mmCIF file of C-alpha atoms in Angstrom:
data_model
loop_
_atom_site.group_PDB
_atom_site.id
_atom_site.type_symbol
_atom_site.label_atom_id
_atom_site.label_comp_id
_atom_site.label_asym_id
_atom_site.label_seq_id
_atom_site.Cartn_x
_atom_site.Cartn_y
_atom_site.Cartn_z
ATOM 1 C CA MET A 181 103.840 68.212 120.215
ATOM 2 C CA SER A 182 106.519 69.997 122.461
ATOM 3 C CA SER A 183 108.771 68.317 124.819
ATOM 4 C CA ILE A 184 108.630 70.741 128.085
ATOM 5 C CA SER A 185 110.008 70.803 131.332
ATOM 6 C CA ILE A 186 108.474 72.762 134.244
ATOM 7 C CA ILE A 187 110.690 73.968 137.048
ATOM 8 C CA GLY A 188 108.313 74.527 139.929
ATOM 9 C CA THR A 189 105.415 72.879 141.600
ATOM 10 C CA GLY A 190 103.120 75.852 142.430
ATOM 11 C CA ASN A 191 99.759 76.970 140.892
ATOM 12 C CA MET A 192 101.229 78.171 137.827
ATOM 13 C CA ALA A 193 103.303 75.081 137.186
ATOM 14 C CA ARG A 194 100.074 72.925 137.907
ATOM 15 C CA ALA A 195 98.026 74.999 135.415
ATOM 16 C CA ILE A 196 100.436 74.879 132.622
ATOM 17 C CA GLY A 197 101.309 71.352 133.158
ATOM 18 C CA ALA A 198 97.677 70.293 132.936
ATOM 19 C CA LEU A 199 97.152 72.150 129.733
ATOM 20 C CA ALA A 200 100.226 70.727 128.487
ATOM 21 C CA VAL A 201 99.250 67.317 129.117
ATOM 22 C CA ALA A 202 95.929 67.845 127.752
ATOM 23 C CA GLY A 203 97.551 69.328 124.663
ATOM 24 C CA GLY A 204 99.530 66.100 124.171
ATOM 25 C CA ASN A 205 102.835 67.522 124.987
ATOM 26 C CA GLN A 206 105.805 65.525 126.883
ATOM 27 C CA VAL A 207 105.981 67.047 130.150
ATOM 28 C CA GLU A 208 108.507 66.806 132.880
ATOM 29 C CA VAL A 209 108.157 68.364 136.313
ATOM 30 C CA ILE A 210 111.203 69.477 138.334
ATOM 31 C CA GLY A 211 111.134 70.688 141.827
ATOM 32 C CA ARG A 212 113.762 71.434 144.513
ATOM 33 C CA ASP A 213 111.522 69.230 146.564
ATOM 34 C CA GLN A 214 111.563 66.059 144.516
ATOM 35 C CA SER A 215 108.569 64.577 146.383
ATOM 36 C CA LYS A 216 106.379 67.580 145.462
ATOM 37 C CA ALA A 217 107.575 67.012 141.856
ATOM 38 C CA ALA A 218 106.585 63.520 141.829
ATOM 39 C CA GLU A 219 103.381 64.323 143.368
ATOM 40 C CA LEU A 220 102.609 66.979 140.650
ATOM 41 C CA ALA A 221 103.670 64.512 137.761
ATOM 42 C CA LYS A 222 101.538 61.904 139.013
ATOM 43 C CA ALA A 223 98.428 64.380 139.401
ATOM 44 C CA LEU A 224 99.004 65.625 135.780
ATOM 45 C CA GLY A 225 99.180 62.147 134.497
ATOM 46 C CA GLY A 226 99.653 61.606 130.519
ATOM 47 C CA GLY A 227 103.117 60.145 131.072
ATOM 48 C CA ALA A 228 104.395 63.165 132.933
ATOM 49 C CA THR A 229 107.803 62.534 134.477
ATOM 50 C CA THR A 230 109.960 64.013 137.002
ATOM 51 C CA GLY A 231 113.423 65.211 136.691
ATOM 52 C CA GLU A 232 116.544 65.984 138.970
ATOM 53 C CA PHE A 233 116.583 69.646 139.964
ATOM 54 C CA GLY A 234 119.975 71.157 138.525
ATOM 55 C CA ALA A 235 120.462 68.436 135.942
ATOM 56 C CA VAL A 236 119.887 68.882 132.258
ATOM 57 C CA PRO A 237 116.125 69.008 131.781
ATOM 58 C CA ALA A 238 114.411 66.702 129.246
ATOM 59 C CA GLY A 239 112.392 69.288 127.666
ATOM 60 C CA ASP A 240 113.423 71.610 124.836
ATOM 61 C CA ILE A 241 111.231 74.255 126.311
ATOM 62 C CA VAL A 242 111.993 74.958 129.994
ATOM 63 C CA VAL A 243 109.182 76.730 131.775
ATOM 64 C CA VAL A 244 110.527 78.337 135.013
ATOM 65 C CA ALA A 245 107.531 78.660 137.313
ATOM 66 C CA LEU A 246 108.956 80.217 140.252
ATOM 67 C CA LEU A 247 108.445 83.269 142.414
ATOM 68 C CA TYR A 248 110.365 85.944 140.521
ATOM 69 C CA ALA A 249 113.070 86.191 143.179
ATOM 70 C CA SER A 250 113.946 82.742 142.560
ATOM 71 C CA VAL A 251 114.101 82.869 138.810
ATOM 72 C CA VAL A 252 117.515 84.286 138.203
ATOM 73 C CA PRO A 253 119.193 82.370 140.860
ATOM 74 C CA VAL A 254 117.869 79.112 139.659
ATOM 75 C CA VAL A 255 118.825 79.685 136.050
ATOM 76 C CA THR A 256 122.240 80.743 137.392
ATOM 77 C CA ARG A 257 122.318 77.416 139.390
ATOM 78 C CA TYR A 258 121.364 75.542 136.280
ATOM 79 C CA GLY A 259 124.263 76.943 134.158
ATOM 80 C CA ASP A 260 125.401 75.016 131.175
ATOM 81 C CA ALA A 261 122.601 72.410 131.878
ATOM 82 C CA LEU A 262 120.317 74.921 130.171
ATOM 83 C CA ALA A 263 122.334 75.093 127.016
ATOM 84 C CA GLY A 264 120.332 75.298 123.723
ATOM 85 C CA LYS A 265 117.123 75.259 125.729
ATOM 86 C CA VAL A 266 114.157 77.695 125.213
ATOM 87 C CA ILE A 267 113.623 79.232 128.661
ATOM 88 C CA VAL A 268 110.337 80.554 129.207
ATOM 89 C CA ASP A 269 110.086 83.281 132.178
ATOM 90 C CA ILE A 270 106.467 83.654 133.374
ATOM 91 C CA SER A 271 107.259 85.828 136.431
ATOM 92 C CA ASN A 272 105.758 88.876 137.991
ATOM 93 C CA PRO A 273 108.415 90.995 139.939
ATOM 94 C CA PHE A 274 105.659 92.700 141.935
ATOM 95 C CA ASN A 275 106.702 94.729 145.074
ATOM 96 C CA SER A 276 105.202 93.860 148.374
ATOM 97 C CA ALA A 277 102.213 96.004 147.687
ATOM 98 C CA ALA A 278 101.870 94.747 144.245
ATOM 99 C CA ASP A 279 101.412 98.274 142.881
ATOM 100 C CA GLY A 280 104.806 98.675 141.380
ATOM 101 C CA LEU A 281 107.830 96.496 140.325
ATOM 102 C CA ALA A 282 110.484 95.324 142.863
ATOM 103 C CA ILE A 283 113.075 95.630 140.339
ATOM 104 C CA PRO A 284 115.151 98.665 138.875
ATOM 105 C CA GLU A 285 113.576 100.363 135.887
ATOM 106 C CA HIS A 286 114.983 99.266 132.436
ATOM 107 C CA ILE A 287 115.087 95.780 133.883
ATOM 108 C CA SER A 288 112.925 92.942 133.316
ATOM 109 C CA ILE A 289 113.339 89.372 134.978
ATOM 110 C CA ALA A 290 113.211 88.016 131.422
ATOM 111 C CA GLN A 291 116.138 90.132 130.501
ATOM 112 C CA GLU A 292 118.091 89.167 133.697
ATOM 113 C CA VAL A 293 117.450 85.546 132.783
ATOM 114 C CA ALA A 294 118.833 86.140 129.342
ATOM 115 C CA LYS A 295 122.096 87.339 130.934
ATOM 116 C CA ALA A 296 122.238 84.704 133.480
ATOM 117 C CA ALA A 297 121.573 81.644 130.888
ATOM 118 C CA PRO A 298 123.979 80.099 128.552
ATOM 119 C CA ALA A 299 124.502 81.969 125.305
ATOM 120 C CA SER A 300 123.158 79.001 123.275
ATOM 121 C CA ALA A 301 119.636 79.329 125.245
ATOM 122 C CA SER A 302 116.968 81.737 124.110
ATOM 123 C CA VAL A 303 114.671 83.376 126.610
ATOM 124 C CA VAL A 304 110.990 84.047 125.899
ATOM 125 C CA LYS A 305 108.735 86.125 128.367
ATOM 126 C CA ALA A 306 105.104 84.594 128.412
ATOM 127 C CA PHE A 307 102.074 83.920 130.465
ATOM 128 C CA ASN A 308 102.594 86.474 133.268
ATOM 129 C CA THR A 309 99.464 88.422 132.452
ATOM 130 C CA ILE A 310 97.268 85.511 133.273
ATOM 131 C CA PHE A 311 96.333 84.415 136.776
ATOM 132 C CA GLY A 312 96.920 80.829 137.364
ATOM 133 C CA VAL A 313 93.194 80.396 138.466
ATOM 134 C CA VAL A 314 92.059 81.797 135.192
ATOM 135 C CA LEU A 315 94.732 79.573 133.193
ATOM 136 C CA ALA A 316 93.282 76.651 135.243
ATOM 137 C CA GLN A 317 89.892 76.991 133.608
ATOM 138 C CA ALA A 318 91.466 76.346 130.210
ATOM 139 C CA ARG A 319 89.282 78.789 128.413
ATOM 140 C CA PRO A 320 90.699 80.457 125.179
ATOM 141 C CA LEU A 321 92.910 83.201 126.367
ATOM 142 C CA ASP A 322 95.725 85.312 124.891
ATOM 143 C CA VAL A 323 99.281 84.790 125.922
ATOM 144 C CA PHE A 324 101.430 87.723 125.225
ATOM 145 C CA ILE A 325 104.975 86.708 124.542
ATOM 146 C CA ALA A 326 108.211 88.467 123.935
ATOM 147 C CA GLY A 327 111.556 87.602 122.736
ATOM 148 C CA ASP A 328 114.581 88.317 120.517
ATOM 149 C CA ASP A 329 114.957 84.752 119.019
ATOM 150 C CA THR A 330 112.514 84.293 116.361
ATOM 151 C CA ARG A 331 112.978 80.539 116.371
ATOM 152 C CA ALA A 332 112.610 80.231 120.016
ATOM 153 C CA LYS A 333 109.392 82.294 120.120
ATOM 154 C CA ALA A 334 107.951 80.159 117.241
ATOM 155 C CA SER A 335 108.412 77.106 119.196
ATOM 156 C CA VAL A 336 106.823 78.801 122.453
ATOM 157 C CA ALA A 337 103.943 80.033 120.235
ATOM 158 C CA GLU A 338 103.346 76.369 118.995
ATOM 159 C CA PHE A 339 103.436 75.165 122.573
ATOM 160 C CA VAL A 340 100.988 77.831 123.538
ATOM 161 C CA GLU A 341 98.751 76.860 120.783
ATOM 162 C CA SER A 342 98.753 73.329 121.859
ATOM 163 C CA LEU A 343 97.279 74.571 125.086
ATOM 164 C CA GLY A 344 94.269 75.846 123.280
ATOM 165 C CA LEU A 345 95.550 79.555 123.889
ATOM 166 C CA ARG A 346 96.420 82.179 121.412
ATOM 167 C CA PRO A 347 99.982 83.370 121.335
ATOM 168 C CA LEU A 348 100.390 87.077 120.593
ATOM 169 C CA ASP A 349 103.925 88.369 119.776
ATOM 170 C CA VAL A 350 104.551 91.849 121.071
ATOM 171 C CA GLY A 351 108.199 92.362 119.839
ATOM 172 C CA GLY A 352 111.649 91.765 121.315
ATOM 173 C CA LEU A 353 112.771 90.807 124.744
ATOM 174 C CA HIS A 354 112.934 94.322 125.870
ATOM 175 C CA MET A 355 109.174 94.406 125.664
ATOM 176 C CA ALA A 356 109.300 92.090 128.799
ATOM 177 C CA HIS A 357 109.611 95.076 130.755
ATOM 178 C CA TRP A 358 106.289 96.258 129.556
ATOM 179 C CA LEU A 359 104.567 92.909 129.973
ATOM 180 C CA GLU A 360 105.838 92.689 133.406
ATOM 181 C CA GLY A 361 104.219 96.280 133.786
ATOM 182 C CA MET A 362 101.059 94.640 132.355
ATOM 183 C CA GLY A 363 101.120 92.163 135.095
ATOM 184 C CA LEU A 364 100.806 95.225 137.474
ATOM 185 C CA VAL A 365 97.881 96.478 135.482
ATOM 186 C CA VAL A 366 96.052 93.085 135.608
ATOM 187 C CA MET A 367 96.651 93.249 139.445
ATOM 188 C CA GLY A 368 95.361 96.708 139.566
ATOM 189 C CA LEU A 369 92.196 95.811 137.599
ATOM 190 C CA ALA A 370 91.590 93.012 140.063
ATOM 191 C CA ARG A 371 91.626 95.350 142.863
ATOM 192 C CA HIS A 372 89.980 98.412 141.259
ATOM 193 C CA GLY A 373 88.279 97.909 138.122
ATOM 194 C CA ILE A 374 87.003 94.250 137.927
ATOM 195 C CA GLY A 375 86.747 93.441 141.435
ATOM 196 C CA ASN A 376 87.876 89.786 141.237
ATOM 197 C CA PHE A 377 90.599 87.754 139.545
ATOM 198 C CA ASP A 378 88.485 85.870 136.979
ATOM 199 C CA PHE A 379 89.635 87.516 133.808
ATOM 200 C CA ALA A 380 92.574 87.975 131.416
ATOM 201 C CA LEU A 381 93.866 90.796 129.202
ATOM 202 C CA GLY A 382 93.346 89.905 125.626
ATOM 203 C CA ALA A 383 93.408 91.607 122.132
ATOM 204 C CA ALA A 384 89.871 91.979 120.487
ATOM 205 C CA ILE A 385 87.320 94.103 119.358
ATOM 206 C CA PRO A 386 84.480 93.049 121.706
ATOM 207 C CA GLY A 387 81.079 93.271 120.512
ATOM 208 C CA MET B 1446 75.698 113.991 130.488
ATOM 209 C CA SER B 1447 79.027 115.529 130.876
ATOM 210 C CA SER B 1448 80.442 118.769 129.712
ATOM 211 C CA ILE B 1449 83.657 118.270 128.066
ATOM 212 C CA SER B 1450 86.204 120.370 126.256
ATOM 213 C CA ILE B 1451 88.623 118.630 123.653
ATOM 214 C CA ILE B 1452 91.920 120.540 123.115
ATOM 215 C CA GLY B 1453 93.050 119.136 119.723
ATOM 216 C CA THR B 1454 91.631 118.826 116.251
ATOM 217 C CA GLY B 1455 93.307 115.543 115.335
ATOM 218 C CA ASN B 1456 92.200 112.027 114.832
ATOM 219 C CA MET B 1457 91.761 111.290 118.465
ATOM 220 C CA ALA B 1458 89.965 114.597 119.042
ATOM 221 C CA ARG B 1459 87.709 113.752 116.335
ATOM 222 C CA ALA B 1460 86.833 110.168 117.435
ATOM 223 C CA ILE B 1461 86.342 111.213 120.922
ATOM 224 C CA GLY B 1462 84.231 114.128 120.025
ATOM 225 C CA ALA B 1463 82.120 111.986 117.582
ATOM 226 C CA LEU B 1464 81.242 109.539 120.425
ATOM 227 C CA ALA B 1465 80.786 112.224 123.011
ATOM 228 C CA VAL B 1466 78.279 114.045 120.752
ATOM 229 C CA ALA B 1467 76.337 110.748 119.999
ATOM 230 C CA GLY B 1468 76.446 110.062 123.893
ATOM 231 C CA GLY B 1469 74.541 113.351 124.340
ATOM 232 C CA ASN B 1470 77.445 115.249 126.021
ATOM 233 C CA GLN B 1471 78.003 118.984 125.706
ATOM 234 C CA VAL B 1472 81.115 119.139 123.548
ATOM 235 C CA GLU B 1473 83.526 122.261 123.153
ATOM 236 C CA VAL B 1474 86.372 122.022 120.631
ATOM 237 C CA ILE B 1475 89.443 124.013 121.004
ATOM 238 C CA GLY B 1476 92.568 124.231 118.835
ATOM 239 C CA ARG B 1477 95.422 126.543 118.399
ATOM 240 C CA ASP B 1478 94.243 126.947 114.919
ATOM 241 C CA GLN B 1479 90.745 128.409 115.384
ATOM 242 C CA SER B 1480 89.468 127.416 112.105
ATOM 243 C CA LYS B 1481 90.294 123.803 112.355
ATOM 244 C CA ALA B 1482 88.574 123.919 115.714
ATOM 245 C CA ALA B 1483 85.457 125.491 114.100
ATOM 246 C CA GLU B 1484 85.621 122.899 111.171
ATOM 247 C CA LEU B 1485 85.614 120.103 113.541
ATOM 248 C CA ALA B 1486 82.914 121.439 115.768
ATOM 249 C CA LYS B 1487 80.771 121.884 112.600
ATOM 250 C CA ALA B 1488 81.579 118.293 111.719
ATOM 251 C CA LEU B 1489 80.648 116.897 114.984
ATOM 252 C CA GLY B 1490 77.258 118.558 115.091
ATOM 253 C CA GLY B 1491 75.082 118.223 118.132
ATOM 254 C CA GLY B 1492 75.442 121.680 119.382
ATOM 255 C CA ALA B 1493 79.072 121.308 119.647
ATOM 256 C CA THR B 1494 80.949 124.757 120.134
ATOM 257 C CA THR B 1495 84.446 126.082 119.912
ATOM 258 C CA GLY B 1496 86.401 127.764 122.619
ATOM 259 C CA GLU B 1497 89.354 130.201 122.704
ATOM 260 C CA PHE B 1498 92.723 128.504 123.054
ATOM 261 C CA GLY B 1499 94.297 129.367 126.440
ATOM 262 C CA ALA B 1500 91.077 130.799 127.885
ATOM 263 C CA VAL B 1501 88.945 128.875 130.626
ATOM 264 C CA PRO B 1502 87.359 125.773 128.973
ATOM 265 C CA ALA B 1503 83.636 125.373 129.057
ATOM 266 C CA GLY B 1504 83.898 121.798 129.924
ATOM 267 C CA ASP B 1505 84.184 120.190 133.561
ATOM 268 C CA ILE B 1506 86.389 117.532 131.733
ATOM 269 C CA VAL B 1507 89.076 118.770 129.453
ATOM 270 C CA VAL B 1508 90.352 116.170 127.171
ATOM 271 C CA VAL B 1509 93.938 117.077 126.075
ATOM 272 C CA ALA B 1510 93.978 115.319 122.618
ATOM 273 C CA LEU B 1511 97.593 116.372 121.595
ATOM 274 C CA LEU B 1512 100.822 114.831 120.683
ATOM 275 C CA TYR B 1513 102.546 113.873 123.649
ATOM 276 C CA ALA B 1514 105.285 116.542 123.484
ATOM 277 C CA SER B 1515 102.606 119.184 123.450
ATOM 278 C CA VAL B 1516 100.677 117.898 126.471
ATOM 279 C CA VAL B 1517 102.606 119.509 129.378
ATOM 280 C CA PRO B 1518 103.502 122.659 127.551
ATOM 281 C CA VAL B 1519 99.868 123.272 126.666
ATOM 282 C CA VAL B 1520 98.835 122.519 130.193
ATOM 283 C CA THR B 1521 101.460 124.678 131.561
ATOM 284 C CA ARG B 1522 100.263 127.515 129.163
ATOM 285 C CA TYR B 1523 96.784 127.185 130.379
ATOM 286 C CA GLY B 1524 97.758 127.535 133.940
ATOM 287 C CA ASP B 1525 94.991 128.709 136.328
ATOM 288 C CA ALA B 1526 92.497 128.495 133.372
ATOM 289 C CA LEU B 1527 92.222 124.748 134.203
ATOM 290 C CA ALA B 1528 91.577 125.266 138.017
ATOM 291 C CA GLY B 1529 89.071 122.920 139.159
ATOM 292 C CA LYS B 1530 88.851 120.813 135.939
ATOM 293 C CA VAL B 1531 89.352 117.231 135.322
ATOM 294 C CA ILE B 1532 92.101 116.869 132.888
ATOM 295 C CA VAL B 1533 92.193 113.881 130.939
ATOM 296 C CA ASP B 1534 95.610 112.658 129.254
ATOM 297 C CA ILE B 1535 95.425 110.478 126.477
ATOM 298 C CA SER B 1536 98.903 110.773 125.075
ATOM 299 C CA ASN B 1537 101.373 107.970 124.196
ATOM 300 C CA PRO B 1538 105.013 109.234 124.835
ATOM 301 C CA PHE B 1539 106.683 106.728 122.175
ATOM 302 C CA ASN B 1540 110.094 107.115 120.981
ATOM 303 C CA SER B 1541 110.632 107.652 117.404
ATOM 304 C CA ALA B 1542 110.787 103.831 116.698
ATOM 305 C CA ALA B 1543 107.465 103.408 118.811
ATOM 306 C CA ASP B 1544 109.380 100.469 120.631
ATOM 307 C CA GLY B 1545 110.137 102.379 123.978
ATOM 308 C CA LEU B 1546 109.066 105.483 125.812
ATOM 309 C CA ALA B 1547 110.647 108.837 125.000
ATOM 310 C CA ILE B 1548 110.494 109.840 128.698
ATOM 311 C CA PRO B 1549 112.529 108.870 131.521
ATOM 312 C CA GLU B 1550 111.670 105.944 133.695
ATOM 313 C CA HIS B 1551 109.337 106.454 136.785
ATOM 314 C CA ILE B 1552 107.781 109.179 134.865
ATOM 315 C CA SER B 1553 104.608 109.279 132.862
ATOM 316 C CA ILE B 1554 102.997 112.221 130.863
ATOM 317 C CA ALA B 1555 100.072 111.965 133.211
ATOM 318 C CA GLN B 1556 102.094 112.563 136.331
ATOM 319 C CA GLU B 1557 103.865 115.480 134.689
ATOM 320 C CA VAL B 1558 100.448 116.880 133.602
ATOM 321 C CA ALA B 1559 99.462 116.559 137.387
ATOM 322 C CA LYS B 1560 102.727 118.682 138.269
ATOM 323 C CA ALA B 1561 102.066 121.298 135.806
ATOM 324 C CA ALA B 1562 98.363 121.653 136.474
ATOM 325 C CA PRO B 1563 96.629 123.677 139.095
ATOM 326 C CA ALA B 1564 96.504 122.076 142.526
ATOM 327 C CA SER B 1565 92.479 122.312 142.293
ATOM 328 C CA ALA B 1566 92.783 120.261 139.037
ATOM 329 C CA SER B 1567 92.806 116.503 138.781
ATOM 330 C CA VAL B 1568 94.404 114.569 136.323
ATOM 331 C CA VAL B 1569 93.019 111.173 134.856
ATOM 332 C CA LYS B 1570 94.897 109.054 132.270
ATOM 333 C CA ALA B 1571 92.673 107.228 129.749
ATOM 334 C CA PHE B 1572 92.028 106.142 126.029
ATOM 335 C CA ASN B 1573 95.842 105.690 125.339
ATOM 336 C CA THR B 1574 95.632 101.999 124.623
ATOM 337 C CA ILE B 1575 93.101 102.683 121.648
ATOM 338 C CA PHE B 1576 94.052 103.524 118.370
ATOM 339 C CA GLY B 1577 91.845 106.427 117.077
ATOM 340 C CA VAL B 1578 90.965 104.368 114.053
ATOM 341 C CA VAL B 1579 89.329 101.518 116.389
ATOM 342 C CA LEU B 1580 87.726 104.182 118.542
ATOM 343 C CA ALA B 1581 86.041 105.692 115.634
ATOM 344 C CA GLN B 1582 84.300 102.360 114.970
ATOM 345 C CA ALA B 1583 82.207 102.978 118.156
ATOM 346 C CA ARG B 1584 82.232 99.295 119.110
ATOM 347 C CA PRO B 1585 82.269 98.454 122.704
ATOM 348 C CA LEU B 1586 85.723 98.690 123.895
ATOM 349 C CA ASP B 1587 87.548 98.656 127.305
ATOM 350 C CA VAL B 1588 89.084 102.107 128.411
ATOM 351 C CA PHE B 1589 91.587 101.790 131.002
ATOM 352 C CA ILE B 1590 91.779 104.669 133.667
ATOM 353 C CA ALA B 1591 94.101 105.809 136.217
ATOM 354 C CA GLY B 1592 94.002 108.523 138.651
ATOM 355 C CA ASP B 1593 94.629 109.593 142.354
ATOM 356 C CA ASP B 1594 91.222 111.476 142.613
ATOM 357 C CA THR B 1595 88.348 109.214 143.238
ATOM 358 C CA ARG B 1596 85.741 111.777 142.245
ATOM 359 C CA ALA B 1597 87.498 112.979 139.030
ATOM 360 C CA LYS B 1598 87.864 109.126 138.152
ATOM 361 C CA ALA B 1599 84.166 108.627 138.680
ATOM 362 C CA SER B 1600 83.290 111.669 136.370
ATOM 363 C CA VAL B 1601 85.738 110.335 133.639
ATOM 364 C CA ALA B 1602 83.978 106.795 134.156
ATOM 365 C CA GLU B 1603 80.660 108.280 133.535
ATOM 366 C CA PHE B 1604 81.739 109.997 130.520
ATOM 367 C CA VAL B 1605 83.375 106.832 129.114
ATOM 368 C CA GLU B 1606 80.172 105.070 129.596
ATOM 369 C CA SER B 1607 78.284 107.689 127.899
ATOM 370 C CA LEU B 1608 80.439 106.725 124.815
ATOM 371 C CA GLY B 1609 79.227 103.263 124.921
ATOM 372 C CA LEU B 1610 82.766 102.093 126.204
ATOM 373 C CA ARG B 1611 83.574 100.288 129.401
ATOM 374 C CA PRO B 1612 85.746 102.205 131.940
ATOM 375 C CA LEU B 1613 88.233 99.844 133.853
ATOM 376 C CA ASP B 1614 89.960 101.455 136.782
ATOM 377 C CA VAL B 1615 93.553 100.380 137.278
ATOM 378 C CA GLY B 1616 94.367 102.348 140.293
ATOM 379 C CA GLY B 1617 96.453 105.565 141.115
ATOM 380 C CA LEU B 1618 97.859 107.942 138.692
ATOM 381 C CA HIS B 1619 101.277 106.153 139.140
ATOM 382 C CA MET B 1620 99.801 103.487 137.150
ATOM 383 C CA ALA B 1621 99.760 105.848 134.265
ATOM 384 C CA HIS B 1622 103.452 104.828 133.691
ATOM 385 C CA TRP B 1623 102.362 101.117 133.000
ATOM 386 C CA LEU B 1624 99.251 102.376 130.930
ATOM 387 C CA GLU B 1625 101.813 104.176 128.665
ATOM 388 C CA GLY B 1626 103.801 101.046 128.561
ATOM 389 C CA MET B 1627 100.654 99.230 127.448
ATOM 390 C CA GLY B 1628 100.385 101.628 124.489
ATOM 391 C CA LEU B 1629 103.766 100.284 123.614
ATOM 392 C CA VAL B 1630 102.480 96.596 123.945
ATOM 393 C CA VAL B 1631 99.447 97.643 121.707
ATOM 394 C CA MET B 1632 102.081 99.042 119.091
ATOM 395 C CA GLY B 1633 104.093 95.835 119.446
ATOM 396 C CA LEU B 1634 101.190 93.631 118.870
ATOM 397 C CA ALA B 1635 99.996 95.807 115.815
ATOM 398 C CA ARG B 1636 103.376 95.142 114.237
ATOM 399 C CA HIS B 1637 104.232 91.570 115.429
ATOM 400 C CA GLY B 1638 101.355 89.713 116.841
ATOM 401 C CA ILE B 1639 98.473 90.909 114.837
ATOM 402 C CA GLY B 1640 99.660 92.474 111.917
ATOM 403 C CA ASN B 1641 96.938 95.237 111.774
ATOM 404 C CA PHE B 1642 95.779 98.175 113.823
ATOM 405 C CA ASP B 1643 92.121 96.892 114.109
ATOM 406 C CA PHE B 1644 91.808 95.770 117.720
ATOM 407 C CA ALA B 1645 92.080 96.847 121.104
ATOM 408 C CA LEU B 1646 93.196 95.478 124.506
ATOM 409 C CA GLY B 1647 90.417 94.474 127.041
ATOM 410 C CA ALA B 1648 89.713 92.429 130.011
ATOM 411 C CA ALA B 1649 87.662 89.408 129.399
ATOM 412 C CA ILE B 1650 87.612 85.597 129.376
ATOM 413 C CA PRO B 1651 87.124 85.010 125.683
ATOM 414 C CA GLY B 1652 85.167 81.935 124.711
#
């Protein structure tokens, strides 16, 4: 069992929160709009609580489930309140056409989060290659994770397994850049190669 | 049925060539070392022929199955001999540690090939996320393809289907950059998340 806080009240927050409750984790929901957070916590059930935006989160793992442009500002705003936490960045920094990244090369949101977070926090990239709608279906899926802190990565992997999903370690946090690029590939597939959003990338030998 | 030429005599050339022959395609093998090309053509069987390095290839589709550093030089050397051809770049421009790309950002080998090739040629990125050893097992796999020329992409897709594999269009040739990054993710998974090389990325909802 993990103790997690989710900052955000959108589709990804809801999907991850629902799986987390179903997996027996202690879940806290945090929103800039406290009423939305309370509403989501109630909808999740399972003893999910709400926390105060900007205060020390209850969870050991803090999933920042915000649109990419808000992620670094919010982590910066939190500052030392995130000391010792495992911060999970799930964002996709798509440009407006969603056919390229909106951030400079050699950069990833996850790495920027690591710069903005307290030194005692660890950052793990995860979940960004899965559409919320697919995650909400709760079927077995692969969750690609990247991070420099082995212990933090192990705790996120344990959390991912509690959701009924398979964590797949792709390496250090610098790989977040390429996972964010895989987010673009997923979007490209939805538009060109598959024609819908009802799929996820995974590692397998089909057949 | 497609008519393809494969430039190269290594593992990927052999794996693609074997699937191509099994799929009923006309296959030509081209090597800088003519005896190696002849040996591979003989091993492939199915009427596979050998061509002269640098001369106009027999195939409508030309698969450049060389290490990444040789791809642009060879396409440049071919010059107008590739006029009107569909050139398939399968390369992974890994750095020596295979944890980053050896090429500048905003660049992909496929896009560099497009610059080096005759204007009447079209370039498609494909096959780079599949290890040769997995391809050689000939089980159903997903082949991610990217390219700007719809007709060229359709012809490569048809060829991929003849191999018993599933082509998945991820968008324009600029996506080759992110497919080359996915090659890094595949390598990272082999080292960290999976622990062996016996897998391929694909799009699915497992379970």
